[in-house]
Short mmCIF file of C-alpha atoms in Angstrom, two decimals:
data_model
loop_
_atom_site.label_atom_id
_atom_site.label_comp_id
_atom_site.label_asym_id
_atom_site.label_seq_id
_atom_site.Cartn_x
_atom_site.Cartn_y
_atom_site.Cartn_z
CA MET A 21 9.28 -27.40 6.06
CA GLN A 22 7.16 -30.36 6.85
CA TYR A 23 7.34 -33.02 9.64
CA PHE A 24 5.26 -36.02 9.06
CA LYS A 25 4.37 -39.24 11.01
CA ASN A 26 1.93 -41.84 9.87
CA GLU A 27 1.04 -44.93 11.95
CA SER A 28 -0.93 -47.76 10.16
CA HIS A 29 -2.17 -50.94 11.60
CA TYR A 30 -4.44 -53.52 9.92
CA ASP A 31 -5.63 -57.05 10.63
CA TYR A 32 -6.55 -59.45 7.82
CA ASN A 33 -8.66 -62.54 8.20
CA VAL A 34 -7.02 -64.98 5.67
CA LYS A 35 -10.00 -66.63 4.04
CA ARG A 36 -9.35 -69.82 2.02
CA GLU A 37 -11.26 -71.49 -0.61
CA ALA A 38 -11.15 -74.66 1.37
CA THR A 39 -13.41 -76.76 3.61
CA VAL A 40 -12.08 -74.87 6.77
CA SER A 41 -12.08 -71.07 6.06
CA GLU A 42 -10.93 -68.23 8.06
CA GLN A 43 -8.37 -70.29 9.94
CA GLN A 44 -5.69 -67.65 10.38
CA GLU A 45 -5.22 -64.04 10.99
CA LEU A 46 -2.47 -61.65 9.83
CA PHE A 47 -1.70 -58.20 11.19
CA ARG A 48 0.88 -55.71 9.72
CA GLU A 49 1.91 -52.50 11.37
CA SER A 50 3.99 -49.64 10.18
CA ASP A 51 5.40 -46.47 11.63
CA THR A 52 6.56 -43.84 9.20
CA LYS A 53 7.98 -40.51 10.11
CA GLY A 54 10.35 -37.92 8.58
CA LEU A 55 11.18 -34.41 7.55
CA LYS A 56 10.82 -32.66 4.16
CA ILE A 57 12.21 -29.39 3.22
CA SER A 58 11.39 -27.74 -0.17
CA ALA A 59 12.04 -24.30 -1.76
CA ASN A 60 11.40 -22.72 -5.02
CA LYS A 61 12.73 -19.58 -6.77
CA ASN A 62 11.46 -17.76 -9.86
CA LEU A 63 14.05 -16.21 -12.14
CA GLY A 64 12.11 -14.79 -15.02
CA LYS A 65 12.18 -17.72 -17.54
CA HIS A 66 13.22 -20.37 -14.89
CA ASN A 67 11.34 -21.56 -12.00
CA LEU A 68 13.63 -23.71 -9.81
CA GLU A 69 12.58 -26.10 -7.28
CA LEU A 70 14.74 -27.96 -4.69
CA SER A 71 13.48 -30.50 -2.08
CA THR A 72 15.12 -32.84 0.21
CA LYS A 73 13.46 -35.57 2.51
CA TYR A 74 14.56 -38.02 5.32
CA GLN A 75 12.14 -40.76 6.10
CA LYS A 76 12.24 -43.81 8.44
CA MET A 77 9.77 -46.55 8.27
CA GLU A 78 9.55 -49.44 10.79
CA VAL A 79 7.45 -52.55 9.95
CA VAL A 80 6.28 -55.43 12.26
CA ASN A 81 3.83 -58.18 11.64
CA GLY A 82 2.22 -61.17 13.31
CA LEU A 83 0.37 -64.41 12.50
CA ARG A 84 -2.17 -66.33 14.57
CA ARG A 85 -4.03 -69.64 13.93
CA TYR A 86 -7.44 -70.92 15.08
CA ASP A 87 -7.44 -74.13 17.06
CA TYR A 88 -10.79 -75.88 16.27
CA GLY A 89 -10.13 -78.37 18.91
CA THR A 90 -10.20 -75.79 21.71
CA SER A 91 -12.22 -73.22 19.78
CA THR A 92 -9.61 -70.49 20.55
CA TRP A 93 -7.09 -68.41 18.74
CA GLY A 94 -3.35 -69.19 19.45
CA ASP A 95 -0.66 -66.62 20.36
CA TRP A 96 0.68 -64.20 18.01
CA THR A 97 3.95 -65.22 16.26
CA ALA A 98 6.03 -63.49 13.54
CA ALA A 99 4.61 -64.13 10.12
CA PRO A 100 6.61 -66.15 7.64
CA GLY A 101 9.13 -63.75 5.74
CA ILE A 102 10.39 -61.17 8.15
CA THR A 103 10.05 -60.44 11.99
CA GLY A 104 10.44 -56.82 11.43
CA GLY A 105 12.14 -54.18 9.22
CA GLU A 106 13.45 -50.67 9.02
CA ILE A 107 14.10 -48.52 5.92
CA LYS A 108 15.81 -45.14 6.13
CA THR A 109 15.68 -43.00 3.12
CA PHE A 110 17.26 -39.75 2.10
CA MET A 111 15.99 -38.05 -0.96
CA LEU A 112 17.30 -34.93 -2.88
CA ASN A 113 15.31 -33.71 -5.87
CA ALA A 114 15.90 -30.70 -8.16
CA SER A 115 13.90 -29.38 -11.20
CA ASP A 116 13.81 -26.45 -13.47
CA ASP A 117 10.71 -25.40 -15.37
CA ILE A 118 11.88 -23.10 -18.44
CA PHE A 119 9.55 -21.11 -20.46
CA ILE A 120 10.76 -19.34 -23.66
CA ASP A 121 7.80 -17.77 -25.50
CA LYS A 122 5.35 -20.54 -26.31
CA ALA A 123 7.91 -23.30 -25.73
CA PHE A 124 8.26 -25.04 -22.36
CA PHE A 125 10.84 -27.38 -20.92
CA ASN A 126 11.43 -29.19 -17.59
CA LEU A 127 14.63 -30.78 -16.42
CA ALA A 128 14.48 -32.91 -13.33
CA ALA A 129 16.85 -35.06 -11.27
CA GLY A 130 16.50 -37.08 -8.16
CA TYR A 131 19.08 -39.04 -5.85
CA GLU A 132 17.85 -41.55 -3.29
CA HIS A 133 19.95 -43.17 -0.55
CA ILE A 134 18.30 -46.15 0.90
CA LYS A 135 19.46 -48.28 3.99
CA ARG A 136 17.54 -51.47 4.63
CA GLU A 137 17.83 -53.41 7.73
CA VAL A 138 15.57 -56.37 7.88
CA THR A 139 15.29 -59.27 10.32
CA SER A 140 14.51 -62.62 8.49
CA ASN A 141 11.89 -64.92 9.59
CA VAL A 142 12.39 -67.46 6.86
CA LYS A 143 12.17 -70.75 8.77
CA THR A 144 14.07 -73.31 6.80
CA GLY A 145 12.92 -76.24 8.95
CA ALA A 146 9.43 -75.33 8.62
CA TYR A 147 9.63 -75.13 4.90
CA SER A 148 11.33 -78.58 4.62
CA SER A 149 7.91 -80.32 5.08
CA LEU A 150 6.17 -78.17 2.63
CA LEU A 151 8.44 -77.84 -0.34
CA PRO A 152 10.18 -80.31 -2.86
CA SER A 153 13.78 -80.85 -2.19
CA GLU A 154 14.73 -78.95 -5.48
CA LEU A 155 13.66 -75.71 -3.89
CA LEU A 156 14.87 -75.92 -0.25
CA SER A 157 18.42 -74.52 -1.10
CA GLN A 158 16.69 -71.24 -2.01
CA VAL A 159 14.89 -70.97 1.22
CA VAL A 160 17.65 -69.45 3.47
CA GLN A 161 17.42 -67.23 6.58
CA ASP A 162 19.60 -64.21 5.79
CA ASP A 163 19.03 -60.71 7.43
CA THR A 164 19.34 -57.84 5.14
CA ASP A 165 21.77 -54.97 5.82
CA GLU A 166 22.12 -53.08 2.56
CA LYS A 167 22.62 -49.64 1.27
CA ASP A 168 21.48 -48.66 -2.32
CA ASN A 169 21.95 -45.50 -4.29
CA VAL A 170 19.35 -44.92 -7.02
CA LEU A 171 18.99 -42.08 -9.66
CA SER A 172 16.09 -40.75 -11.49
CA LEU A 173 16.26 -38.41 -14.42
CA SER A 174 13.68 -36.85 -16.75
CA ALA A 175 13.45 -34.23 -19.58
CA THR A 176 10.30 -32.66 -21.04
CA ALA A 177 9.73 -30.38 -24.00
CA GLY A 178 6.56 -28.89 -25.38
CA TYR A 179 5.14 -26.19 -27.54
CA GLU A 180 1.90 -24.17 -27.55
CA ILE A 181 0.91 -24.41 -31.25
CA SER A 182 -2.51 -23.03 -30.24
CA PRO A 183 -4.65 -23.17 -27.01
CA ALA A 184 -6.42 -26.16 -28.48
CA PHE A 185 -3.20 -28.13 -29.28
CA ILE A 186 -0.19 -28.11 -26.84
CA PRO A 187 1.96 -31.25 -27.62
CA TYR A 188 4.92 -32.46 -25.47
CA ILE A 189 7.48 -35.15 -25.27
CA LYS A 190 9.10 -36.52 -22.05
CA VAL A 191 11.97 -39.14 -21.62
CA SER A 192 12.83 -40.49 -18.19
CA SER A 193 14.71 -43.14 -16.23
CA ALA A 194 14.36 -44.51 -12.70
CA ALA A 195 15.11 -47.37 -10.46
CA ARG A 196 13.72 -49.11 -7.32
CA THR A 197 14.82 -51.60 -4.68
CA PRO A 198 12.91 -54.82 -4.04
CA TYR A 199 10.01 -54.74 -1.65
CA PHE A 200 9.91 -56.79 1.57
CA ASN A 201 7.37 -59.49 0.29
CA GLU A 202 9.38 -59.78 -2.98
CA GLN A 203 12.70 -60.43 -1.25
CA TYR A 204 11.36 -62.54 1.69
CA GLY A 205 8.27 -64.13 0.56
CA ASN A 206 6.50 -62.50 3.35
CA ASN A 207 3.04 -64.16 3.36
CA PRO A 208 1.31 -66.90 5.53
CA ASN A 209 0.39 -69.10 2.54
CA ASN A 210 2.11 -72.36 3.79
CA GLY A 211 5.05 -72.25 1.58
CA SER A 212 3.34 -70.97 -1.58
CA LEU A 213 5.51 -67.86 -1.88
CA ILE A 214 9.30 -68.54 -1.22
CA PRO A 215 11.91 -65.95 -0.81
CA ASN A 216 14.55 -64.66 -3.32
CA GLN A 217 17.14 -62.49 -1.62
CA ASP A 218 19.19 -62.27 -4.69
CA LEU A 219 16.89 -59.83 -6.50
CA ASP A 220 18.40 -56.98 -8.42
CA ASN A 221 17.09 -53.45 -8.47
CA GLU A 222 14.46 -52.83 -11.11
CA LYS A 223 15.39 -50.20 -13.78
CA VAL A 224 13.10 -48.42 -16.20
CA TYR A 225 13.32 -46.11 -19.19
CA GLY A 226 10.33 -44.31 -20.43
CA ILE A 227 9.15 -42.09 -23.19
CA ASP A 228 5.87 -40.15 -23.09
CA LEU A 229 4.06 -38.39 -26.06
CA GLY A 230 1.06 -36.28 -25.28
CA ALA A 231 -1.06 -33.29 -25.90
CA ASP A 232 -3.44 -31.00 -23.90
CA GLY A 233 -5.72 -28.25 -25.03
CA GLN A 234 -9.05 -26.33 -24.68
CA LEU A 235 -11.43 -25.27 -27.34
CA GLY A 236 -14.38 -23.18 -25.95
CA LYS A 237 -16.03 -25.19 -23.16
CA PHE A 238 -14.20 -28.44 -24.22
CA TYR A 239 -10.89 -29.45 -22.76
CA TYR A 240 -8.81 -32.54 -22.98
CA SER A 241 -5.57 -34.24 -22.31
CA SER A 242 -4.02 -37.34 -23.86
CA ALA A 243 -0.84 -39.24 -23.50
CA PHE A 244 0.77 -42.43 -24.88
CA TYR A 245 3.56 -43.80 -22.84
CA TYR A 246 6.23 -46.70 -23.50
CA GLN A 247 8.42 -48.11 -20.57
CA LYS A 248 11.25 -50.46 -21.07
CA TYR A 249 12.42 -52.44 -17.89
CA LYS A 250 15.76 -54.16 -17.18
CA ASP A 251 15.65 -56.55 -14.34
CA TYR A 252 11.81 -56.29 -14.10
CA ILE A 253 10.69 -57.84 -10.73
CA GLU A 254 7.85 -60.31 -11.63
CA LEU A 255 6.08 -63.05 -9.58
CA VAL A 256 6.21 -66.43 -11.45
CA ASN A 257 5.14 -69.84 -10.83
CA THR A 258 8.01 -72.13 -10.18
CA GLY A 259 6.14 -75.02 -11.60
CA TYR A 260 6.23 -76.94 -8.20
CA LYS A 261 3.52 -77.38 -5.70
CA THR A 262 3.57 -77.53 -2.04
CA THR A 263 2.57 -80.68 0.01
CA GLY A 264 -0.73 -79.02 0.25
CA ASN A 265 -1.03 -78.94 -3.46
CA LEU A 266 -0.61 -75.13 -3.64
CA PRO A 267 1.40 -73.64 -6.62
CA ILE A 268 4.72 -72.39 -5.32
CA LYS A 269 5.53 -68.73 -6.62
CA GLN A 270 8.61 -66.68 -6.39
CA TYR A 271 9.81 -63.20 -7.51
CA VAL A 272 12.49 -63.05 -10.09
CA ASN A 273 14.20 -60.62 -12.39
CA LEU A 274 13.14 -60.64 -16.02
CA ASP A 275 15.84 -59.62 -18.45
CA ASP A 276 13.64 -57.60 -20.65
CA ALA A 277 10.03 -56.29 -20.25
CA GLU A 278 7.96 -53.52 -21.54
CA VAL A 279 4.75 -51.64 -20.51
CA TYR A 280 2.82 -49.34 -22.61
CA GLY A 281 -0.53 -47.66 -22.75
CA VAL A 282 -2.94 -44.71 -23.31
CA GLU A 283 -4.40 -42.18 -20.99
CA ALA A 284 -7.04 -39.77 -22.34
CA MET A 285 -9.45 -37.31 -20.85
CA ILE A 286 -12.23 -35.02 -22.26
CA GLY A 287 -14.37 -32.62 -20.38
CA TYR A 288 -17.03 -29.94 -20.94
CA ASN A 289 -17.75 -27.02 -18.72
CA ILE A 290 -21.47 -27.03 -18.35
CA THR A 291 -21.13 -23.75 -16.13
CA ASN A 292 -18.39 -21.91 -14.49
CA ASP A 293 -18.18 -24.41 -11.80
CA ILE A 294 -20.10 -27.52 -13.13
CA PHE A 295 -18.48 -29.86 -15.55
CA ALA A 296 -18.72 -33.28 -17.07
CA GLN A 297 -15.78 -35.47 -17.77
CA ALA A 298 -14.69 -38.85 -19.27
CA THR A 299 -11.40 -40.46 -18.53
CA TYR A 300 -9.91 -43.67 -20.21
CA THR A 301 -6.81 -45.74 -19.56
CA TYR A 302 -5.48 -48.67 -21.20
CA THR A 303 -2.16 -50.50 -20.15
CA ARG A 304 -0.50 -53.56 -21.71
CA GLY A 305 2.53 -55.38 -20.23
CA LYS A 306 4.76 -57.94 -21.93
CA ASN A 307 7.68 -60.18 -21.04
CA LYS A 308 9.98 -59.72 -24.10
CA ASP A 309 11.90 -62.87 -23.37
CA ASP A 310 9.00 -65.05 -24.45
CA ASP A 311 6.46 -62.48 -25.75
CA THR A 312 4.01 -63.36 -22.93
CA SER A 313 1.79 -60.97 -20.96
CA LEU A 314 3.21 -59.61 -17.66
CA ALA A 315 1.11 -60.33 -14.38
CA TYR A 316 -1.16 -58.02 -12.73
CA ILE A 317 -1.58 -55.24 -15.46
CA ALA A 318 -4.72 -53.17 -14.87
CA PRO A 319 -7.58 -53.83 -17.25
CA GLN A 320 -8.88 -50.84 -19.35
CA LYS A 321 -11.12 -48.47 -17.52
CA LEU A 322 -13.66 -45.82 -18.32
CA ILE A 323 -14.78 -43.25 -15.74
CA LEU A 324 -17.68 -40.91 -16.39
CA SER A 325 -18.31 -38.22 -14.09
CA ILE A 326 -20.23 -35.06 -13.47
CA ALA A 327 -19.16 -32.55 -10.59
CA GLN A 328 -19.45 -29.05 -9.15
CA VAL A 329 -16.29 -27.54 -7.66
CA LYS A 330 -16.29 -24.27 -5.93
CA PRO A 331 -13.68 -22.53 -3.68
CA LYS A 332 -16.32 -22.28 -0.92
CA GLY A 333 -20.01 -23.52 -0.59
CA LEU A 334 -21.35 -26.78 -1.63
CA ASN A 335 -19.32 -29.30 -3.86
CA TRP A 336 -20.52 -32.61 -5.22
CA ARG A 337 -19.56 -35.44 -7.61
CA LEU A 338 -21.38 -38.41 -9.14
CA GLU A 339 -19.16 -41.07 -10.94
CA GLN A 340 -19.63 -44.32 -12.90
CA GLU A 341 -16.47 -46.35 -13.04
CA LEU A 342 -16.56 -48.98 -15.94
CA VAL A 343 -13.83 -51.67 -15.76
CA ASP A 344 -13.22 -54.35 -18.61
CA ASN A 345 -12.54 -57.87 -18.07
CA GLN A 346 -8.82 -58.88 -17.88
CA ASP A 347 -7.95 -61.94 -19.89
CA LYS A 348 -4.39 -60.90 -20.93
CA ILE A 349 -2.74 -62.75 -18.01
CA SER A 350 0.54 -64.39 -17.31
CA GLU A 351 0.59 -67.99 -17.83
CA VAL A 352 3.88 -68.58 -15.83
CA ASN A 353 2.38 -66.65 -12.85
CA GLY A 354 -0.69 -68.51 -12.57
CA GLU A 355 -2.66 -65.33 -12.65
CA LYS A 356 -6.52 -65.51 -12.73
CA GLU A 357 -8.86 -63.73 -15.05
CA THR A 358 -11.39 -61.25 -13.78
CA ALA A 359 -14.66 -60.21 -15.21
CA GLY A 360 -15.64 -56.63 -15.99
CA TYR A 361 -17.86 -54.53 -13.68
CA GLY A 362 -19.32 -51.17 -13.16
CA VAL A 363 -19.72 -49.34 -9.89
CA THR A 364 -21.27 -46.01 -8.94
CA ASN A 365 -19.70 -43.53 -6.54
CA ALA A 366 -20.84 -40.31 -5.03
CA SER A 367 -19.34 -37.60 -2.84
CA ILE A 368 -20.52 -34.27 -1.31
CA ALA A 369 -18.47 -31.64 0.51
CA TYR A 370 -18.90 -28.13 1.88
CA ASN A 371 -16.11 -25.69 2.05
CA PHE A 372 -16.18 -23.14 4.69
CA ASP A 373 -14.47 -19.76 4.04
CA LYS A 374 -13.64 -19.35 7.81
CA PHE A 375 -14.38 -21.73 10.70
CA SER A 376 -13.79 -20.57 14.15
CA VAL A 377 -10.05 -20.02 14.61
CA PHE A 378 -9.15 -21.89 11.28
CA LYS A 379 -8.76 -20.03 7.96
CA SER A 380 -10.80 -22.56 6.19
CA ALA A 381 -12.57 -26.06 6.76
CA THR A 382 -13.96 -28.64 4.44
CA LEU A 383 -16.29 -31.40 5.61
CA SER A 384 -16.72 -34.13 3.12
CA PHE A 385 -18.60 -37.44 2.67
CA GLU A 386 -18.17 -40.00 0.08
CA LEU A 387 -20.04 -43.23 -0.62
CA ASN A 388 -18.63 -45.90 -2.95
CA ASN A 389 -20.31 -48.72 -4.83
CA ILE A 390 -23.67 -47.30 -3.75
CA PHE A 391 -25.80 -50.02 -5.52
CA ASP A 392 -23.81 -52.79 -3.72
CA LYS A 393 -22.33 -54.50 -6.84
CA THR A 394 -20.30 -57.73 -6.47
CA TYR A 395 -17.11 -57.70 -8.32
CA LYS A 396 -13.41 -58.77 -8.03
CA GLU A 397 -10.65 -56.15 -8.50
CA HIS A 398 -7.94 -57.52 -10.76
CA LEU A 399 -5.16 -55.69 -8.73
CA SER A 400 -6.47 -56.85 -5.40
CA LYS A 401 -3.76 -56.41 -2.67
CA VAL A 402 -3.85 -60.19 -2.00
CA SER A 403 -4.22 -61.57 -5.52
CA SER A 404 -0.56 -61.51 -6.24
CA THR A 405 0.18 -64.16 -3.48
CA SER A 406 -3.06 -66.03 -3.18
CA TYR A 407 -4.46 -68.61 -5.45
CA TYR A 408 -7.72 -66.84 -5.59
CA ILE A 409 -9.13 -63.16 -5.91
CA PRO A 410 -11.53 -62.21 -3.10
CA TYR A 411 -14.60 -60.10 -3.78
CA GLU A 412 -14.21 -56.47 -2.86
CA SER A 413 -16.30 -54.73 -0.23
CA GLY A 414 -20.02 -53.55 -0.81
CA ILE A 415 -21.24 -50.21 -0.03
CA ASN A 416 -18.46 -48.38 1.77
CA GLY A 417 -17.90 -44.69 2.71
CA ALA A 418 -15.89 -42.19 4.43
CA ILE A 419 -16.38 -38.84 6.41
CA ALA A 420 -13.43 -36.39 6.54
CA LEU A 421 -12.82 -32.93 7.97
CA ASN A 422 -9.94 -30.81 6.63
CA LEU A 423 -8.85 -27.89 8.66
CA LYS A 424 -6.33 -25.14 7.57
CA PHE A 425 -4.54 -22.75 10.02
#
């Protein structure tokens, strides 16, 4: 049984590629809490798991603008899109791992009941001076009071031909409801993202083919996946511009879309606790209606690392992340290309077997981009709604202490 609570608050200084930059600030705040109960039971060749979770998330946000005449910030007001929202979710998941000789199977099912109550802050009058008349009918202030029931199913089957080759196949299906920003155009970009409260739930059907194995000190895993979407939620350029000459975008449902890719990892055990590893990922997304690229698909990536991992004592990791350029972009979205880059990350940690009244403790420190490389992340959090992609932070790190009772 687990009770959880998470409060998150961040301020974002909206920097614009314009004569006057950093002219408005945005804050977003969320409060998430809930209860999760899980249980498992081993019945010989079956390992049954059952879990249920109730979660409530409340979201508020605000926007303020800088007055250059008085050199002061104005009062906080609700950001365009929503004043606040609440999502209540009840989830029930069940799975069965089945082992018969060298064959293994997994059957899983999930049910999710979602209740969304959102207070709209779509100001139709404010948009009338920014948008062309052809789009004004879509800018409506409607609160959301909806209930959704979504299902997820998956089945996996595999067989250990040898320790060096263990293939498997997995089929699955799932669905999701639209996010706040997709449905309400929740951003402060002066009319450049308009709402679409008629979005349908996104549904996906997938198949995975993969294999794992180990040969001596070498080990690997690999997978090819294909996902077919119905009512894929995509951000597209409407073809219109605001009076400020910004391209106007909107989230819509695509009838037919697909995403496929490859994930591969190979490693070598140098000693019992020191290993070197390489991980590669490639993803491609297509809008099948017109055979064009989907927006905001991650570029291919290679991660090279060497690390030492022990249950107690000193642990460390050195990592080189190599990311390719992304030029397979969505034309209807107005997506921007990004160049490739490489960053170096490092971390160190110490695991204490016993620490005062605690059963164990781990003190860790990580440092990212240690050579202070300048780069742009293609999947930057603001890139999907802005007309530019900002540079990522330079050298950054974190210190963490984990205690177990």
